[in-house]
């Protein structure tokens, strides 16, 4: 989302293109919107969405907790000023020595989705808390995380029972309904599964007390998505429906919805061409592509709003591609993107809602291109 502050920064500082500019005012506003919409739910910001130190520092000051995917992310959150008890290690795929190092730093909450991972946690982080992640199908999500993470509810119950036997604290269930999830009902389906695990574990004498509702809340790439209050209402209703009088503690782990709308990528047109004299579709090559920040255009999954200075002029569909010598570096082709016919080489192109999953995804030097530079303002 373009803001006055970002526009002023681009005009006055004129940073080299391409670059990502993140407006902390938007980050703060989105974080506080979650606090208001779900006041009884702890927010653990998913660091991987945008680990820029200034973003982490702001969220530490606002009182956020953090979901880290790795030891370097845990260290980054600690360096930003958070205490270790505000960090959960949510990746279900961890080296045992990283679990031990996180535990030594004071991290006490680990996610697992298999017996083998549970055994690692029991050895490397004795007495720690665990949540078991259950599978969801990712339906309704533009960037599904389905099938790689989680186990079925029956296995989750067994894992949690074993966790207790191993001396760990069996806290509860985690899930992620898929990123950029457009259907609030996805949480209802997942909560119904979570409640069934609570019941079957309770029959074995263990009372679970936590549901980690994951991320998945959307950024506003386009207009027609439910607003946050609708997600919150669906979640609250589902908690009452499936848990009755024993509503567990809850955690959400938004990444995209906190930082996505806060960032704008400034890029530049490198080339505009056609493949033959009669070709009706122009190819527009930008100085940013799949390998220096726009990885989520894979399969055209995420369709960023793209703005130019002449959007009011007549527009025609274009193929948009990145600058590298790799044929996978094409952003939008199956669904061509309308760009002004007067667009020219050297023109500025703004890619909006680009604060999440862009800079950290950029390669360190593919084709000699440096990683996408981030400016946090
Ligand atoms: C990536 C991730 C998130 C953040 O997901 P968003 O869709 O960006 O909100 C939250 N939790 C876990 C465990 C993740 O892996």
mmCIF file of N, CA and C in Angstrom, residues 60-153:
data_model
loop_
_atom_site.group_PDB
_atom_site.id
_atom_site.type_symbol
_atom_site.label_atom_id
_atom_site.label_comp_id
_atom_site.label_asym_id
_atom_site.label_seq_id
_atom_site.Cartn_x
_atom_site.Cartn_y
_atom_site.Cartn_z
ATOM 1 N N UNK A 60 8.496 -5.729 19.132
ATOM 2 C CA UNK A 60 8.897 -5.963 20.529
ATOM 3 C C UNK A 60 8.322 -4.855 21.409
ATOM 4 N N UNK A 61 8.479 -3.596 20.953
ATOM 5 C CA UNK A 61 7.979 -2.472 21.753
ATOM 6 C C UNK A 61 6.468 -2.525 21.923
ATOM 7 N N UNK A 62 5.767 -3.022 20.898
ATOM 8 C CA UNK A 62 4.310 -3.069 20.977
ATOM 9 C C UNK A 62 3.824 -4.237 21.837
ATOM 10 N N UNK A 63 4.756 -5.114 22.239
ATOM 11 C CA UNK A 63 4.375 -6.217 23.125
ATOM 12 C C UNK A 63 4.121 -7.531 22.425
ATOM 13 N N UNK A 64 4.451 -7.599 21.146
ATOM 14 C CA UNK A 64 4.215 -8.840 20.408
ATOM 15 C C UNK A 64 5.120 -9.963 20.899
ATOM 16 N N UNK A 65 4.655 -11.191 20.698
ATOM 17 C CA UNK A 65 5.523 -12.357 20.808
ATOM 18 C C UNK A 65 5.876 -12.777 19.383
ATOM 19 N N UNK A 66 6.689 -13.846 19.246
ATOM 20 C CA UNK A 66 7.256 -14.160 17.928
ATOM 21 C C UNK A 66 7.255 -15.659 17.659
ATOM 22 N N UNK A 67 6.967 -16.007 16.410
ATOM 23 C CA UNK A 67 7.148 -17.375 15.957
ATOM 24 C C UNK A 67 8.390 -17.404 15.080
ATOM 25 N N UNK A 68 9.380 -18.186 15.500
ATOM 26 C CA UNK A 68 10.633 -18.269 14.753
ATOM 27 C C UNK A 68 10.725 -19.610 14.046
ATOM 28 N N UNK A 69 11.332 -19.588 12.864
ATOM 29 C CA UNK A 69 11.473 -20.802 12.066
ATOM 30 C C UNK A 69 12.848 -21.423 12.207
ATOM 31 N N UNK A 70 13.787 -20.715 12.819
ATOM 32 C CA UNK A 70 15.170 -21.189 12.863
ATOM 33 C C UNK A 70 15.925 -20.496 13.995
ATOM 34 N N UNK A 71 17.111 -21.020 14.274
ATOM 35 C CA UNK A 71 17.963 -20.417 15.304
ATOM 36 C C UNK A 71 18.370 -18.973 14.951
ATOM 37 N N UNK A 72 18.775 -18.704 13.697
ATOM 38 C CA UNK A 72 19.099 -17.301 13.382
ATOM 39 C C UNK A 72 17.906 -16.357 13.601
ATOM 40 N N UNK A 73 16.699 -16.826 13.322
ATOM 41 C CA UNK A 73 15.533 -15.969 13.600
ATOM 42 C C UNK A 73 15.353 -15.752 15.099
ATOM 43 N N UNK A 74 15.597 -16.794 15.889
ATOM 44 C CA UNK A 74 15.499 -16.638 17.350
ATOM 45 C C UNK A 74 16.508 -15.589 17.815
ATOM 46 N N UNK A 75 17.731 -15.684 17.280
ATOM 47 C CA UNK A 75 18.762 -14.705 17.675
ATOM 48 C C UNK A 75 18.372 -13.296 17.244
ATOM 49 N N UNK A 76 17.746 -13.184 16.064
ATOM 50 C CA UNK A 76 17.345 -11.856 15.581
ATOM 51 C C UNK A 76 16.280 -11.246 16.492
ATOM 52 N N UNK A 77 15.365 -12.068 16.963
ATOM 53 C CA UNK A 77 14.314 -11.556 17.854
ATOM 54 C C UNK A 77 14.907 -11.162 19.205
ATOM 55 N N UNK A 78 15.848 -11.977 19.706
ATOM 56 C CA UNK A 78 16.505 -11.621 20.968
ATOM 57 C C UNK A 78 17.278 -10.309 20.804
ATOM 58 N N UNK A 79 17.960 -10.171 19.661
ATOM 59 C CA UNK A 79 18.739 -8.949 19.410
ATOM 60 C C UNK A 79 17.830 -7.733 19.325
ATOM 61 N N UNK A 80 16.575 -7.951 18.918
ATOM 62 C CA UNK A 80 15.624 -6.835 18.824
ATOM 63 C C UNK A 80 15.054 -6.473 20.194
ATOM 64 N N UNK A 81 15.402 -7.265 21.207
ATOM 65 C CA UNK A 81 15.034 -6.884 22.567
ATOM 66 C C UNK A 81 13.962 -7.742 23.223
ATOM 67 N N UNK A 82 13.509 -8.786 22.561
ATOM 68 C CA UNK A 82 12.486 -9.640 23.183
ATOM 69 C C UNK A 82 13.146 -10.633 24.122
ATOM 70 N N UNK A 83 12.429 -11.020 25.151
ATOM 71 C CA UNK A 83 12.941 -12.083 26.008
ATOM 72 C C UNK A 83 12.551 -13.429 25.406
ATOM 73 N N UNK A 84 13.306 -14.467 25.784
ATOM 74 C CA UNK A 84 13.140 -15.768 25.136
ATOM 75 C C UNK A 84 11.758 -16.373 25.364
ATOM 76 N N UNK A 85 11.120 -16.020 26.501
ATOM 77 C CA UNK A 85 9.798 -16.642 26.712
ATOM 78 C C UNK A 85 8.728 -16.102 25.766
ATOM 79 N N UNK A 86 9.087 -15.038 25.036
ATOM 80 C CA UNK A 86 8.135 -14.540 24.024
ATOM 81 C C UNK A 86 8.359 -15.182 22.659
ATOM 82 N N UNK A 87 9.221 -16.182 22.592
ATOM 83 C CA UNK A 87 9.531 -16.789 21.295
ATOM 84 C C UNK A 87 9.100 -18.247 21.286
ATOM 85 N N UNK A 88 8.369 -18.642 20.233
ATOM 86 C CA UNK A 88 8.122 -20.070 20.033
ATOM 87 C C UNK A 88 8.867 -20.513 18.778
ATOM 88 N N UNK A 89 9.303 -21.774 18.809
ATOM 89 C CA UNK A 89 10.072 -22.332 17.694
ATOM 90 C C UNK A 89 9.085 -23.199 16.919
ATOM 91 N N UNK A 90 8.479 -22.594 15.894
ATOM 92 C CA UNK A 90 7.297 -23.198 15.285
ATOM 93 C C UNK A 90 7.560 -24.120 14.114
ATOM 94 N N UNK A 91 8.789 -24.154 13.638
ATOM 95 C CA UNK A 91 9.103 -25.048 12.531
ATOM 96 C C UNK A 91 9.094 -26.489 13.049
ATOM 97 N N UNK A 92 8.451 -27.383 12.308
ATOM 98 C CA UNK A 92 8.392 -28.778 12.760
ATOM 99 C C UNK A 92 9.592 -29.586 12.273
ATOM 100 N N UNK A 93 10.533 -28.903 11.608
ATOM 101 C CA UNK A 93 11.707 -29.579 11.039
ATOM 102 C C UNK A 93 12.954 -28.867 11.561
ATOM 103 N N UNK A 94 13.533 -29.413 12.637
ATOM 104 C CA UNK A 94 14.643 -28.721 13.308
ATOM 105 C C UNK A 94 15.788 -29.705 13.546
ATOM 106 N N UNK A 95 17.003 -29.226 13.451
ATOM 107 C CA UNK A 95 18.125 -30.066 13.863
ATOM 108 C C UNK A 95 18.125 -30.153 15.386
ATOM 109 N N UNK A 96 18.517 -31.329 15.879
ATOM 110 C CA UNK A 96 18.500 -31.495 17.337
ATOM 111 C C UNK A 96 19.417 -30.480 18.027
ATOM 112 N N UNK A 97 20.570 -30.173 17.382
ATOM 113 C CA UNK A 97 21.483 -29.226 18.034
ATOM 114 C C UNK A 97 20.898 -27.806 18.036
ATOM 115 N N UNK A 98 20.023 -27.501 17.063
ATOM 116 C CA UNK A 98 19.368 -26.190 17.070
ATOM 117 C C UNK A 98 18.301 -26.117 18.163
ATOM 118 N N UNK A 99 17.620 -27.247 18.392
ATOM 119 C CA UNK A 99 16.651 -27.296 19.497
ATOM 120 C C UNK A 99 17.384 -27.054 20.814
ATOM 121 N N UNK A 100 18.536 -27.722 20.964
ATOM 122 C CA UNK A 100 19.312 -27.571 22.201
ATOM 123 C C UNK A 100 19.776 -26.126 22.372
ATOM 124 N N UNK A 101 20.233 -25.518 21.282
ATOM 125 C CA UNK A 101 20.715 -24.134 21.376
ATOM 126 C C UNK A 101 19.562 -23.180 21.708
ATOM 127 N N UNK A 102 18.395 -23.414 21.100
ATOM 128 C CA UNK A 102 17.231 -22.567 21.388
ATOM 129 C C UNK A 102 16.838 -22.717 22.853
ATOM 130 N N UNK A 103 16.855 -23.946 23.333
ATOM 131 C CA UNK A 103 16.508 -24.219 24.732
ATOM 132 C C UNK A 103 17.492 -23.522 25.659
ATOM 133 N N UNK A 104 18.782 -23.584 25.297
ATOM 134 C CA UNK A 104 19.799 -22.918 26.120
ATOM 135 C C UNK A 104 19.586 -21.404 26.140
ATOM 136 N N UNK A 105 19.024 -20.869 25.059
ATOM 137 C CA UNK A 105 18.741 -19.427 25.018
ATOM 138 C C UNK A 105 17.461 -19.076 25.776
ATOM 139 N N UNK A 106 16.716 -20.104 26.207
ATOM 140 C CA UNK A 106 15.518 -19.839 27.016
ATOM 141 C C UNK A 106 14.194 -20.091 26.305
ATOM 142 N N UNK A 107 14.231 -20.571 25.067
ATOM 143 C CA UNK A 107 12.981 -20.848 24.348
ATOM 144 C C UNK A 107 12.331 -22.090 24.962
ATOM 145 N N UNK A 108 11.031 -22.002 25.199
ATOM 146 C CA UNK A 108 10.359 -23.081 25.923
ATOM 147 C C UNK A 108 9.170 -23.672 25.176
ATOM 148 N N UNK A 109 8.935 -23.240 23.957
ATOM 149 C CA UNK A 109 7.772 -23.762 23.227
ATOM 150 C C UNK A 109 8.207 -24.224 21.838
ATOM 151 N N UNK A 110 7.948 -25.489 21.561
ATOM 152 C CA UNK A 110 8.392 -26.101 20.303
ATOM 153 C C UNK A 110 7.218 -26.776 19.619
ATOM 154 N N UNK A 111 7.167 -26.670 18.294
ATOM 155 C CA UNK A 111 6.132 -27.374 17.531
ATOM 156 C C UNK A 111 6.719 -28.655 16.961
ATOM 157 N N UNK A 112 5.904 -29.695 16.957
ATOM 158 C CA UNK A 112 6.313 -30.975 16.373
ATOM 159 C C UNK A 112 5.139 -31.504 15.549
ATOM 160 N N UNK A 113 5.435 -32.418 14.629
ATOM 161 C CA UNK A 113 4.336 -33.104 13.950
ATOM 162 C C UNK A 113 4.678 -34.572 13.692
ATOM 163 N N UNK A 114 5.675 -35.068 14.445
ATOM 164 C CA UNK A 114 6.085 -36.461 14.261
ATOM 165 C C UNK A 114 6.719 -36.962 15.559
ATOM 166 N N UNK A 115 6.746 -38.300 15.703
ATOM 167 C CA UNK A 115 7.372 -38.898 16.889
ATOM 168 C C UNK A 115 8.875 -38.612 16.905
ATOM 169 N N UNK A 116 9.506 -38.661 15.720
ATOM 170 C CA UNK A 116 10.962 -38.483 15.670
ATOM 171 C C UNK A 116 11.350 -37.077 16.133
ATOM 172 N N UNK A 117 10.530 -36.071 15.732
ATOM 173 C CA UNK A 117 10.829 -34.698 16.151
ATOM 174 C C UNK A 117 10.568 -34.546 17.657
ATOM 175 N N UNK A 118 9.515 -35.193 18.120
ATOM 176 C CA UNK A 118 9.210 -35.149 19.551
ATOM 177 C C UNK A 118 10.382 -35.716 20.367
ATOM 178 N N UNK A 119 10.937 -36.818 19.888
ATOM 179 C CA UNK A 119 12.068 -37.424 20.606
ATOM 180 C C UNK A 119 13.260 -36.472 20.654
ATOM 181 N N UNK A 120 13.472 -35.750 19.545
ATOM 182 C CA UNK A 120 14.562 -34.750 19.551
ATOM 183 C C UNK A 120 14.310 -33.695 20.622
ATOM 184 N N UNK A 121 13.072 -33.195 20.678
ATOM 185 C CA UNK A 121 12.764 -32.146 21.658
ATOM 186 C C UNK A 121 12.950 -32.696 23.074
ATOM 187 N N UNK A 122 12.499 -33.935 23.295
ATOM 188 C CA UNK A 122 12.618 -34.517 24.641
ATOM 189 C C UNK A 122 14.082 -34.622 25.062
ATOM 190 N N UNK A 123 14.950 -34.962 24.108
ATOM 191 C CA UNK A 123 16.382 -35.091 24.436
ATOM 192 C C UNK A 123 17.056 -33.725 24.583
ATOM 193 N N UNK A 124 16.723 -32.808 23.660
ATOM 194 C CA UNK A 124 17.495 -31.559 23.584
ATOM 195 C C UNK A 124 16.897 -30.425 24.411
ATOM 196 N N UNK A 125 15.604 -30.555 24.764
ATOM 197 C CA UNK A 125 14.951 -29.474 25.517
ATOM 198 C C UNK A 125 14.096 -30.095 26.621
ATOM 199 N N UNK A 126 14.727 -30.796 27.562
ATOM 200 C CA UNK A 126 13.952 -31.536 28.562
ATOM 201 C C UNK A 126 13.003 -30.623 29.330
ATOM 202 N N UNK A 127 11.757 -31.092 29.470
ATOM 203 C CA UNK A 127 10.771 -30.334 30.240
ATOM 204 C C UNK A 127 10.082 -29.226 29.472
ATOM 205 N N UNK A 128 10.460 -29.019 28.210
ATOM 206 C CA UNK A 128 9.888 -27.910 27.439
ATOM 207 C C UNK A 128 8.426 -28.182 27.082
ATOM 208 N N UNK A 129 7.750 -27.147 26.581
ATOM 209 C CA UNK A 129 6.369 -27.288 26.140
ATOM 210 C C UNK A 129 6.321 -27.627 24.656
ATOM 211 N N UNK A 130 5.340 -28.437 24.277
ATOM 212 C CA UNK A 130 5.175 -28.741 22.855
ATOM 213 C C UNK A 130 3.727 -28.553 22.425
ATOM 214 N N UNK A 131 3.592 -28.151 21.178
ATOM 215 C CA UNK A 131 2.293 -28.216 20.500
ATOM 216 C C UNK A 131 2.492 -29.158 19.315
ATOM 217 N N UNK A 132 1.431 -29.894 18.993
ATOM 218 C CA UNK A 132 1.525 -30.786 17.843
ATOM 219 C C UNK A 132 0.706 -30.191 16.701
ATOM 220 N N UNK A 133 1.350 -30.109 15.554
ATOM 221 C CA UNK A 133 0.674 -29.495 14.406
ATOM 222 C C UNK A 133 -0.126 -30.543 13.643
ATOM 223 N N UNK A 134 -1.366 -30.188 13.323
ATOM 224 C CA UNK A 134 -2.206 -31.096 12.541
ATOM 225 C C UNK A 134 -2.297 -30.608 11.099
ATOM 226 N N UNK A 135 -2.512 -31.578 10.231
ATOM 227 C CA UNK A 135 -2.636 -31.304 8.786
ATOM 228 C C UNK A 135 -3.909 -30.524 8.501
ATOM 229 N N UNK A 136 -3.811 -29.582 7.572
ATOM 230 C CA UNK A 136 -5.030 -28.975 7.025
ATOM 231 C C UNK A 136 -4.885 -29.075 5.514
ATOM 232 N N UNK A 137 -5.997 -28.901 4.799
ATOM 233 C CA UNK A 137 -5.895 -29.117 3.344
ATOM 234 C C UNK A 137 -5.494 -27.853 2.573
ATOM 235 N N UNK A 138 -5.481 -26.701 3.250
ATOM 236 C CA UNK A 138 -5.063 -25.477 2.567
ATOM 237 C C UNK A 138 -6.103 -24.942 1.579
ATOM 238 N N UNK A 139 -7.291 -25.563 1.523
ATOM 239 C CA UNK A 139 -8.306 -25.077 0.584
ATOM 240 C C UNK A 139 -8.663 -23.627 0.899
ATOM 241 N N UNK A 140 -8.791 -22.812 -0.140
ATOM 242 C CA UNK A 140 -9.141 -21.411 0.048
ATOM 243 C C UNK A 140 -7.928 -20.498 0.178
ATOM 244 N N UNK A 141 -6.730 -21.086 0.191
ATOM 245 C CA UNK A 141 -5.520 -20.276 0.366
ATOM 246 C C UNK A 141 -4.810 -20.077 -0.972
ATOM 247 N N UNK A 142 -4.259 -18.877 -1.180
ATOM 248 C CA UNK A 142 -3.516 -18.621 -2.422
ATOM 249 C C UNK A 142 -2.112 -19.213 -2.361
ATOM 250 N N UNK A 143 -1.598 -19.402 -1.149
ATOM 251 C CA UNK A 143 -0.243 -19.937 -0.984
ATOM 252 C C UNK A 143 -0.346 -21.040 0.069
ATOM 253 N N UNK A 144 -0.927 -22.206 -0.330
ATOM 254 C CA UNK A 144 -1.224 -23.250 0.662
ATOM 255 C C UNK A 144 0.065 -23.848 1.213
ATOM 256 N N UNK A 145 0.035 -24.256 2.456
ATOM 257 C CA UNK A 145 1.204 -24.896 3.049
ATOM 258 C C UNK A 145 0.876 -26.360 3.308
ATOM 259 N N UNK A 146 -0.201 -26.815 2.657
ATOM 260 C CA UNK A 146 -0.754 -28.132 2.943
ATOM 261 C C UNK A 146 0.250 -29.241 2.717
ATOM 262 N N UNK A 147 0.010 -30.345 3.263
ATOM 263 C CA UNK A 147 0.683 -31.643 3.152
ATOM 264 C C UNK A 147 2.145 -31.677 3.595
ATOM 265 N N UNK A 148 2.860 -30.573 3.588
ATOM 266 C CA UNK A 148 4.234 -30.668 4.086
ATOM 267 C C UNK A 148 4.264 -30.703 5.610
ATOM 268 N N UNK A 149 3.322 -30.003 6.252
ATOM 269 C CA UNK A 149 3.374 -29.864 7.712
ATOM 270 C C UNK A 149 2.134 -30.456 8.359
ATOM 271 N N UNK A 150 2.353 -31.032 9.520
ATOM 272 C CA UNK A 150 1.229 -31.534 10.300
ATOM 273 C C UNK A 150 1.070 -33.033 10.144
ATOM 274 N N UNK A 151 0.308 -33.610 11.079
ATOM 275 C CA UNK A 151 -0.017 -35.039 10.992
ATOM 276 C C UNK A 151 -1.512 -35.158 11.221
ATOM 277 N N UNK A 152 -2.060 -36.347 11.042
ATOM 278 C CA UNK A 152 -3.513 -36.446 11.204
ATOM 279 C C UNK A 152 -3.874 -36.409 12.691
ATOM 280 N N UNK A 153 -5.119 -36.095 13.000
ATOM 281 C CA UNK A 153 -5.497 -35.878 14.405
ATOM 282 C C UNK A 153 -5.238 -37.094 15.301
#
